[in-house]
Tab-separated table of C-alpha atoms in Angstrom:
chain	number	residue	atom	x	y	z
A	1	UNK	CA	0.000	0.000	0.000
A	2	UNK	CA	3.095	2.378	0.760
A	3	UNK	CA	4.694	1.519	-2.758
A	4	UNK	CA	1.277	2.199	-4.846
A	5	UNK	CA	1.041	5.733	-2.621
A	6	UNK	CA	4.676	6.058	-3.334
A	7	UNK	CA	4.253	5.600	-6.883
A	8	UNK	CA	1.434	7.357	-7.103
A	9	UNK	CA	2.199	10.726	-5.720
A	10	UNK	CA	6.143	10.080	-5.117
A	11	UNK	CA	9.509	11.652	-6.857
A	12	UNK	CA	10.946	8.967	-9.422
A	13	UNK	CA	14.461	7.666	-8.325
A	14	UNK	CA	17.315	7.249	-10.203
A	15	UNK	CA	19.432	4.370	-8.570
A	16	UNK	CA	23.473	4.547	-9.143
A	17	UNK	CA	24.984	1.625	-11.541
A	18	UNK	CA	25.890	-0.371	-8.159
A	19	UNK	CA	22.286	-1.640	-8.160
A	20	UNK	CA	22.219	-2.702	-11.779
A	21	UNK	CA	22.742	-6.068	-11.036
A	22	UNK	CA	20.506	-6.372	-8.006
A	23	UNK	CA	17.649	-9.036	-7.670
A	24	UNK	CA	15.040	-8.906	-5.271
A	25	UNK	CA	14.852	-11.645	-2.982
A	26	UNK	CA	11.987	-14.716	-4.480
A	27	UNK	CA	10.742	-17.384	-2.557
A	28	UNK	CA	11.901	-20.673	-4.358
A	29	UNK	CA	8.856	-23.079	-4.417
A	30	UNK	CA	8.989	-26.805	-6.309
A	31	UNK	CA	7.172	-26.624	-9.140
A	32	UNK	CA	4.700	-29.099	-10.155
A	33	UNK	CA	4.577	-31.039	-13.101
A	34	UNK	CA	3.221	-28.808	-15.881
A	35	UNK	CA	0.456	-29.876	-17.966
A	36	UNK	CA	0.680	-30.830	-21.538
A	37	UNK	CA	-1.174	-27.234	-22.212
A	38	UNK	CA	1.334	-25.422	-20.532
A	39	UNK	CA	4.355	-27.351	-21.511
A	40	UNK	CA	2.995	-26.357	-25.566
A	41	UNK	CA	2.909	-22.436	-24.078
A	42	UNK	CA	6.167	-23.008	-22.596
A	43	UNK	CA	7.782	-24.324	-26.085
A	44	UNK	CA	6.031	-21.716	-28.168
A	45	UNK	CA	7.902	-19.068	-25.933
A	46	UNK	CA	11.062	-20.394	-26.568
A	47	UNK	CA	12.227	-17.594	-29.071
A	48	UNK	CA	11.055	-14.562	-27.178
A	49	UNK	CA	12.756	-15.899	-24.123
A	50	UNK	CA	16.209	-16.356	-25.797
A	51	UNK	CA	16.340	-13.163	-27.642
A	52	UNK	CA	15.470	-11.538	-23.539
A	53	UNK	CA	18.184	-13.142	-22.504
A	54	UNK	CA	20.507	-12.038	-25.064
A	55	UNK	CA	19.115	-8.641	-23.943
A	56	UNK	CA	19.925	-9.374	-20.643
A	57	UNK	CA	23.123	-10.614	-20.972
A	58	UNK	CA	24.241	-7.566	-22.917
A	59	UNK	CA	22.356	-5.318	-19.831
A	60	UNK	CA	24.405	-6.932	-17.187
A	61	UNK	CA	27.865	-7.000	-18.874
A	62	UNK	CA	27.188	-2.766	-19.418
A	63	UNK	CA	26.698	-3.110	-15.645
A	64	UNK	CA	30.005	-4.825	-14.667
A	65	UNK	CA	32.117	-2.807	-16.839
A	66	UNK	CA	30.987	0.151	-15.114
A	67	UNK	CA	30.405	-0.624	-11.234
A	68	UNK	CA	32.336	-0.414	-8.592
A	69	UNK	CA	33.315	-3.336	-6.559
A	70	UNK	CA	30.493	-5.039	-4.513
A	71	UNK	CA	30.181	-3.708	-0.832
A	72	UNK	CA	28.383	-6.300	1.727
A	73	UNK	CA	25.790	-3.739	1.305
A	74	UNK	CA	25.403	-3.961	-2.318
A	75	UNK	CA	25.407	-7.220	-3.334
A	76	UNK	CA	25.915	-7.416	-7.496
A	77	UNK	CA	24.045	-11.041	-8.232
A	78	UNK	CA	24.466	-12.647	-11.788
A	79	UNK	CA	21.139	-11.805	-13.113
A	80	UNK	CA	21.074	-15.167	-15.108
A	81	UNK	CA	21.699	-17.425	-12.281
A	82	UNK	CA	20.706	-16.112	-9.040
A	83	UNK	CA	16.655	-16.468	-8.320
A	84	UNK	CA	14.874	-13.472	-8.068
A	85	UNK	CA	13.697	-10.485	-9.942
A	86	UNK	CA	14.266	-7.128	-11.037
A	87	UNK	CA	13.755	-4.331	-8.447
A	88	UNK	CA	11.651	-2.389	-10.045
A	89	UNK	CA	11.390	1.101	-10.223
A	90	UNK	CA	11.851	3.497	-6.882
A	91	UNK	CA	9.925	6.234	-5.619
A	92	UNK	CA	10.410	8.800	-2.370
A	93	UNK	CA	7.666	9.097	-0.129
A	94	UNK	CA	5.653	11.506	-0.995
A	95	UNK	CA	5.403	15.315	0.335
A	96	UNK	CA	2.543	16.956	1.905
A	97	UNK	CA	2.714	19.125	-1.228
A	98	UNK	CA	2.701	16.438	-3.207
A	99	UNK	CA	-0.087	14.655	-1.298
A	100	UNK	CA	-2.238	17.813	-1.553
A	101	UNK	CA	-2.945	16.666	-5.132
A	102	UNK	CA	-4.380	13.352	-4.108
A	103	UNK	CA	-8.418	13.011	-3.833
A	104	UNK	CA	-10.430	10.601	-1.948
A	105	UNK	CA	-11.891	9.429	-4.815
A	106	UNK	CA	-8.558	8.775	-6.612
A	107	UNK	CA	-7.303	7.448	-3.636
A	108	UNK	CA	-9.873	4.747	-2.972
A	109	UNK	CA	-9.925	3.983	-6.393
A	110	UNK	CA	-6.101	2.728	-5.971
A	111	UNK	CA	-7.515	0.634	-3.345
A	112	UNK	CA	-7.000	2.926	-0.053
A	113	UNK	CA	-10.080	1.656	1.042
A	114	UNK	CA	-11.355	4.263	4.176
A	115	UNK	CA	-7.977	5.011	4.834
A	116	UNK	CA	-8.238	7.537	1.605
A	117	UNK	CA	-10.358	10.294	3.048
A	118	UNK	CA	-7.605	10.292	5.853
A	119	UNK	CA	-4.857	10.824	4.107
A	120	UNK	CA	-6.588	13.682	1.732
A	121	UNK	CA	-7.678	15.027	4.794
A	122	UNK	CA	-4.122	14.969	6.880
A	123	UNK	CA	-2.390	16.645	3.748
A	124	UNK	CA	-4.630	19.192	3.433
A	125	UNK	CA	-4.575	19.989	7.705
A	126	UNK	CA	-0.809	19.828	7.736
A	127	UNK	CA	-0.665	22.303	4.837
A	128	UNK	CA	-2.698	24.780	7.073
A	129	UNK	CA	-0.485	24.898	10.194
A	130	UNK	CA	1.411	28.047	10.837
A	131	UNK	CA	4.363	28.158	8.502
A	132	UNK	CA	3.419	24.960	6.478
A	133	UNK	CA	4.143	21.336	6.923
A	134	UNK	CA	7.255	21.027	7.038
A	135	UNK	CA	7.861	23.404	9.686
A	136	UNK	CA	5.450	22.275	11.572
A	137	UNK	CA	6.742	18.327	11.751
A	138	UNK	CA	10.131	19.703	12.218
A	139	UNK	CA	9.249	21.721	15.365
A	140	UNK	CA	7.525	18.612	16.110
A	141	UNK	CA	10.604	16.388	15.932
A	142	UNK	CA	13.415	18.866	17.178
A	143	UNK	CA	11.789	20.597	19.874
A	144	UNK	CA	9.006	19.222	21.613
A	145	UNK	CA	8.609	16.026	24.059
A	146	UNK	CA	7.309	12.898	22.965
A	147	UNK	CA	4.054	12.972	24.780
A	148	UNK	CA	3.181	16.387	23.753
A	149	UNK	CA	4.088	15.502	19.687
A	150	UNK	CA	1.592	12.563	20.167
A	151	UNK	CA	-1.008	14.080	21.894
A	152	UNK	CA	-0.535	16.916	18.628
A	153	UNK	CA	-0.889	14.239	16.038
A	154	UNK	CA	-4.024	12.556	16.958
A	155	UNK	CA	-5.837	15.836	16.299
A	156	UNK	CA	-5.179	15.171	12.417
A	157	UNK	CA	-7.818	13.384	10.847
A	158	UNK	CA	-7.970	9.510	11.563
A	159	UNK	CA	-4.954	9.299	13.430
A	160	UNK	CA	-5.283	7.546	17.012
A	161	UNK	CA	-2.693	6.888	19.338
A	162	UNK	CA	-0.903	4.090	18.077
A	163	UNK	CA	-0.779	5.420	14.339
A	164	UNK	CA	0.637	8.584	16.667
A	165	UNK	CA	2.931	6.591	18.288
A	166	UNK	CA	4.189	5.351	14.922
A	167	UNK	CA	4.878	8.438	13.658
A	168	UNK	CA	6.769	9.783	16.656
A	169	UNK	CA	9.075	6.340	16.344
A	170	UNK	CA	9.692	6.178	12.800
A	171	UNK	CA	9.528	9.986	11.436
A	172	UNK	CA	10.455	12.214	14.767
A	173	UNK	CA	13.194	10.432	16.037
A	174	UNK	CA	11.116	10.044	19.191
A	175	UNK	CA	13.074	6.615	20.016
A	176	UNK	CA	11.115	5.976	23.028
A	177	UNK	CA	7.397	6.169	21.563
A	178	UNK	CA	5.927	1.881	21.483
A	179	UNK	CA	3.000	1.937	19.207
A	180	UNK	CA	0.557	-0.471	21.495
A	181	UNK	CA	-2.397	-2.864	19.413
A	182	UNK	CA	-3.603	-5.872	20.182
A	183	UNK	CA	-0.621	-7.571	19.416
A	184	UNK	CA	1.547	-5.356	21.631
A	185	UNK	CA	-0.481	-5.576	24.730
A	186	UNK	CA	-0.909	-9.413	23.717
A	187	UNK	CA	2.998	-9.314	24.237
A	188	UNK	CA	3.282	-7.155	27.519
A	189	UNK	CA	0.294	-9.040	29.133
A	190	UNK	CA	2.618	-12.148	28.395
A	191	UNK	CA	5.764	-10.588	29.862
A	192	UNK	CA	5.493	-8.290	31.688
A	193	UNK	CA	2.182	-7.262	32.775
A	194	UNK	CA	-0.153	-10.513	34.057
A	195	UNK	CA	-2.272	-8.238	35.988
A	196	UNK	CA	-3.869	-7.188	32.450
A	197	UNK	CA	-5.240	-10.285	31.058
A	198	UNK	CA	-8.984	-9.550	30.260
A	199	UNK	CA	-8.715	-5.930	30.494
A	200	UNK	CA	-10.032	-3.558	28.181
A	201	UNK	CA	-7.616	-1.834	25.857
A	202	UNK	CA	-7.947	1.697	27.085
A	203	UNK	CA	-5.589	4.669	26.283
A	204	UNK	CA	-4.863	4.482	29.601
A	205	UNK	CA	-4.141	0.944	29.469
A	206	UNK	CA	-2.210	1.630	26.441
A	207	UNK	CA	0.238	4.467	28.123
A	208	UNK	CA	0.679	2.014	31.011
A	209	UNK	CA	2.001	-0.518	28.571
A	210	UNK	CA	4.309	1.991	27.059
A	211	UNK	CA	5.583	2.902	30.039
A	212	UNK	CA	6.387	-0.417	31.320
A	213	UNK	CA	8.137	-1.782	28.099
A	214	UNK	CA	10.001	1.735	28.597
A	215	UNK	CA	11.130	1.206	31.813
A	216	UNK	CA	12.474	-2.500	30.954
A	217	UNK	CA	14.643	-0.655	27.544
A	218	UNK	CA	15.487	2.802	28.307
A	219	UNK	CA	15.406	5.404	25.880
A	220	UNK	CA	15.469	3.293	22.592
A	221	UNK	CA	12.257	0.738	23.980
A	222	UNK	CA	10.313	1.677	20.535
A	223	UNK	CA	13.191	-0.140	18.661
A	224	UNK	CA	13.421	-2.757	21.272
A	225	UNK	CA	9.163	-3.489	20.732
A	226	UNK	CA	9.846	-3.319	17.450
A	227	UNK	CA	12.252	-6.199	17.387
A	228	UNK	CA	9.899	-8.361	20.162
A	229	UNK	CA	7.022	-7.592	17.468
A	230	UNK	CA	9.009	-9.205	14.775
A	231	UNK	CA	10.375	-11.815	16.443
A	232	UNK	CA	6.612	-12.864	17.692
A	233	UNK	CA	5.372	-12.942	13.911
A	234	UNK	CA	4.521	-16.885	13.247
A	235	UNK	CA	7.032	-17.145	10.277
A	236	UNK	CA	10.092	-15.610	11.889
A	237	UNK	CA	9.441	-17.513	15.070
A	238	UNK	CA	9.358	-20.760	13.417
A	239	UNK	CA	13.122	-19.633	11.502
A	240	UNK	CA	14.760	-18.601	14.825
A	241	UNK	CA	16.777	-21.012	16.947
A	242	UNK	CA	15.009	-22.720	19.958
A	243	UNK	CA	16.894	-20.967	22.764
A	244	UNK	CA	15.809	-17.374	20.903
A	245	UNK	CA	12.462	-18.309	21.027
A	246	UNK	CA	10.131	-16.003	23.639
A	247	UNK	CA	9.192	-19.247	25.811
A	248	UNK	CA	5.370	-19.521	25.886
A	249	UNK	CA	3.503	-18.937	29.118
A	250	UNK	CA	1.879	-21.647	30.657
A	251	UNK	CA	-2.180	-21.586	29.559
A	252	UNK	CA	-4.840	-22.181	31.793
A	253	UNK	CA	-6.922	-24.732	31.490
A	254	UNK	CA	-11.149	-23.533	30.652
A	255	UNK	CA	-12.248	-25.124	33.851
A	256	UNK	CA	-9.835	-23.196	36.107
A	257	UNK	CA	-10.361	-19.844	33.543
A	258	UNK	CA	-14.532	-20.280	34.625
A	259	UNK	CA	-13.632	-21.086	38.381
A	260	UNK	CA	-11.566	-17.786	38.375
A	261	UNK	CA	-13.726	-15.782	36.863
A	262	UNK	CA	-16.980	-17.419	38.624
A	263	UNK	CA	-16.358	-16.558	42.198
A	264	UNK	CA	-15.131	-13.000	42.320
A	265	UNK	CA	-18.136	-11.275	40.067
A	266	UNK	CA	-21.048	-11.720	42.639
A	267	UNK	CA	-19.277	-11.399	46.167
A	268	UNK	CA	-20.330	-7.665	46.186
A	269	UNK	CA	-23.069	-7.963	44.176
A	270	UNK	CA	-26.975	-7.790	45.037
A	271	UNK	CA	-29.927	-8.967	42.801
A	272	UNK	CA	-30.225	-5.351	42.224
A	273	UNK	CA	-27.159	-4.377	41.964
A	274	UNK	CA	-26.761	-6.983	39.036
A	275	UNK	CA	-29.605	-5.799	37.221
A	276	UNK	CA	-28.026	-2.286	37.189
A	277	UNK	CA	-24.930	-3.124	35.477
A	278	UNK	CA	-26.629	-5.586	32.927
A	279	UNK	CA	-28.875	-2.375	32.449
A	280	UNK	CA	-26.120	-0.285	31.689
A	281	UNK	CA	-23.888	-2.331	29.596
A	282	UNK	CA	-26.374	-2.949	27.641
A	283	UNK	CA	-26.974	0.528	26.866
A	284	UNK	CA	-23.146	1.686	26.680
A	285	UNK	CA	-20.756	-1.659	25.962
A	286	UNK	CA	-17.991	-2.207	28.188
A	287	UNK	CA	-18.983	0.422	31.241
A	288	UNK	CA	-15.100	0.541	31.896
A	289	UNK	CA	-14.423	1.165	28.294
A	290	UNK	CA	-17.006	3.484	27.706
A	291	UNK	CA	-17.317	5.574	30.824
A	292	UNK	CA	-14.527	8.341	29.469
A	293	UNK	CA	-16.840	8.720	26.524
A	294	UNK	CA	-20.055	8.733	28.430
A	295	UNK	CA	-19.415	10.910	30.979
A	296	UNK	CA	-19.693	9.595	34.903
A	297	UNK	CA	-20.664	6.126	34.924
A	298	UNK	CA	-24.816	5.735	36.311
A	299	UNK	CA	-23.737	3.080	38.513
A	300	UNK	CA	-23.839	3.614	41.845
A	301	UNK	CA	-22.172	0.137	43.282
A	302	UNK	CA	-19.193	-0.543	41.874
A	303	UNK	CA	-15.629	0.950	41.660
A	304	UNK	CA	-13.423	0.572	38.538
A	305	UNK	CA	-12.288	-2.357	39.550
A	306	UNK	CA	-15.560	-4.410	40.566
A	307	UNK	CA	-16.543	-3.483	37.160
A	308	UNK	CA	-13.479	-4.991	35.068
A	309	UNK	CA	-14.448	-8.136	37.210
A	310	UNK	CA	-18.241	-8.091	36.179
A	311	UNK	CA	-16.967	-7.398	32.229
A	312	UNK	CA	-14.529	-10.089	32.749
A	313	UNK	CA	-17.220	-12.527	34.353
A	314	UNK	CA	-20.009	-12.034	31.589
A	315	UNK	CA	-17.374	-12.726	28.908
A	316	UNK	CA	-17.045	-16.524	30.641
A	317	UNK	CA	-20.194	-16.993	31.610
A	318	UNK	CA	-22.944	-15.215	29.478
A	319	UNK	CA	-24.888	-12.725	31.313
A	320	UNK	CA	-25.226	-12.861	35.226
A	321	UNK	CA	-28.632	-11.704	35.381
A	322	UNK	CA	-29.570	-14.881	32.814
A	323	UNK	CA	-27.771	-16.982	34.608
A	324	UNK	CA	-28.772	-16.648	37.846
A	325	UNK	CA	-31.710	-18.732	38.455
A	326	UNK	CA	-29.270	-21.631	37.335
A	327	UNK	CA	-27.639	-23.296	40.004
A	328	UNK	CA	-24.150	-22.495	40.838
């Protein structure tokens, strides 16, 4: 999605000779025995295919007679025996400027999806700020805390805290910013942070993550999630080592998940009391997770914490007030 925006609205680049002979990286797979339908197609391209490889051949011997020696990071591959293909054209990111020209409709017709009216709509707010864009994002970056450039950035349009957080680690230099989803918390509940199983994933709840993955790294913890992140994704887990592998915490068991969850909802709470919650979850969701956005909570009974208990307990067991009349 970043290469088609690239491309889209982005500077063409013009790549020294060094990368000439450069092959992106293909997965080999074993090819299955072709059909006799195929292996005619295959025969009747014969010709075209030898005359691009006499092409090709001409291409890359331009290229070695003109680059300079391979670095480790420039790797020149013989194009006619290494697997891969070409890179492909490059473009920069594009500018706000740039990005100014860009339409919703254009942009969902390249496949943007709802994402498009967000990214008109950030260009054209960042081209109003006091002394343009660029400005702006650089006084951002240079001269203002982490916190505060966050807090700044989720007032553009469709930008929450994590996409925030992104920014702050990977334009603003803010090293210490940990974009927290699902996945993160997933990771710190794991880890670091037990207490939070079955929580709902607040901002605060976010921050508090942040701040405890920052207080295990230091200053450069955004890198540091970033590597956990990567080394958590299925495939690269399955490639790394067995004594580099995060070892998995210990699951509970369902019955032991329902006993824990059984006991603790109903100590404190009355027929009535139960009714009033079940009332008002019903009309808000979560009353933890909505309570910022509703104002004060209408319960009367329960703390903060009696009500992550009853939120926790419905998700096991279906609702209380249903429930009741069935034996415990």
């Amino acid at each position: 999605m970043v290469e088609r925006l690239c491309a889209g609205y982005g500077t063409e680049l013009f790549p020294d000779g060094r990368l000439g002979g450069v092959l992106k990286a293909v997965p080999v797979n074993k090819k299955k025995e072709a059909t006799p339908q195929k292996k005619q197609r295959d025969a009747d391209a014969v010709g075209a295919e030898t005359a691009e490889k006499e092409s090709l051949e001409a291409r890359v011997s331009a290229t070695k007679a003109v680059a300079p020696p391979a670095t480790p990071s420039v790797v020149a591959f013989d194009l006619l025996q290494a697997p891969g293909e070409p890179l492909g054209t490059f473009y920069s990111f594009p500018t706000v400027t740039q990005l100014l020209g860009a339409t919703e409709e254009q942009l969902r017709a390249m496949g943007f999806g709802y994402r498009a009216k967000f990214i008109a709509g950030t260009a054209a707010a960042l081209s109003e700020k006091e002394g343009g864009a660029d400005s702006y994002l650089r006084n951002l970056r240079d001269h203002v805390l982490y916190r505060d450039a966050q807090v700044a950035l989720t007032e553009l349009p469709g930008v929450g805290p994590k996409v925030a957080a992104c920014a702050c680690l990977f334009s603003l230099d803010k090293h210490q910013a940990v974009p927290v989803d699902t996945h993160v918390w997933q990771l710190a509940v794991e880890h670091y942070l037990p207490s939070l199983e079955g929580k709902t994933l607040t901002p605060k709840i976010m921050e508090k993550v942040e701040d405890t993955i920052v207080g295990v790294f230091g200053e450069y913890a955004g890198w540091a999630h970033n590597t956990l992140f990567v080394a958590e994704l299925a495939h690269v887990r399955a490639a790394l080592p067995e004594k580099l592998r995060t070892p998995p915490r210990a699951k509970t068991s369902k019955e032991e998940k329902k006993d824990t969850m059984k006991s603790p909802a109903n100590k404190f709470l009355s027929e009535e009391q139960l009714e009033v919650v079940v009332k008002e979850e019903s009309a808000m969701g979560s009353p933890v997770a909505k309570k910022s956005k509703k104002g004060k909570s209408e319960n009367k009974f329960l703390s903060e914490e009696e009500l992550e208990v009853v939120v926790k307990a419905e998700s096991a067991m279906g609702s209380p007030v249903a429930k009741k009349s069935k034996p415990n």
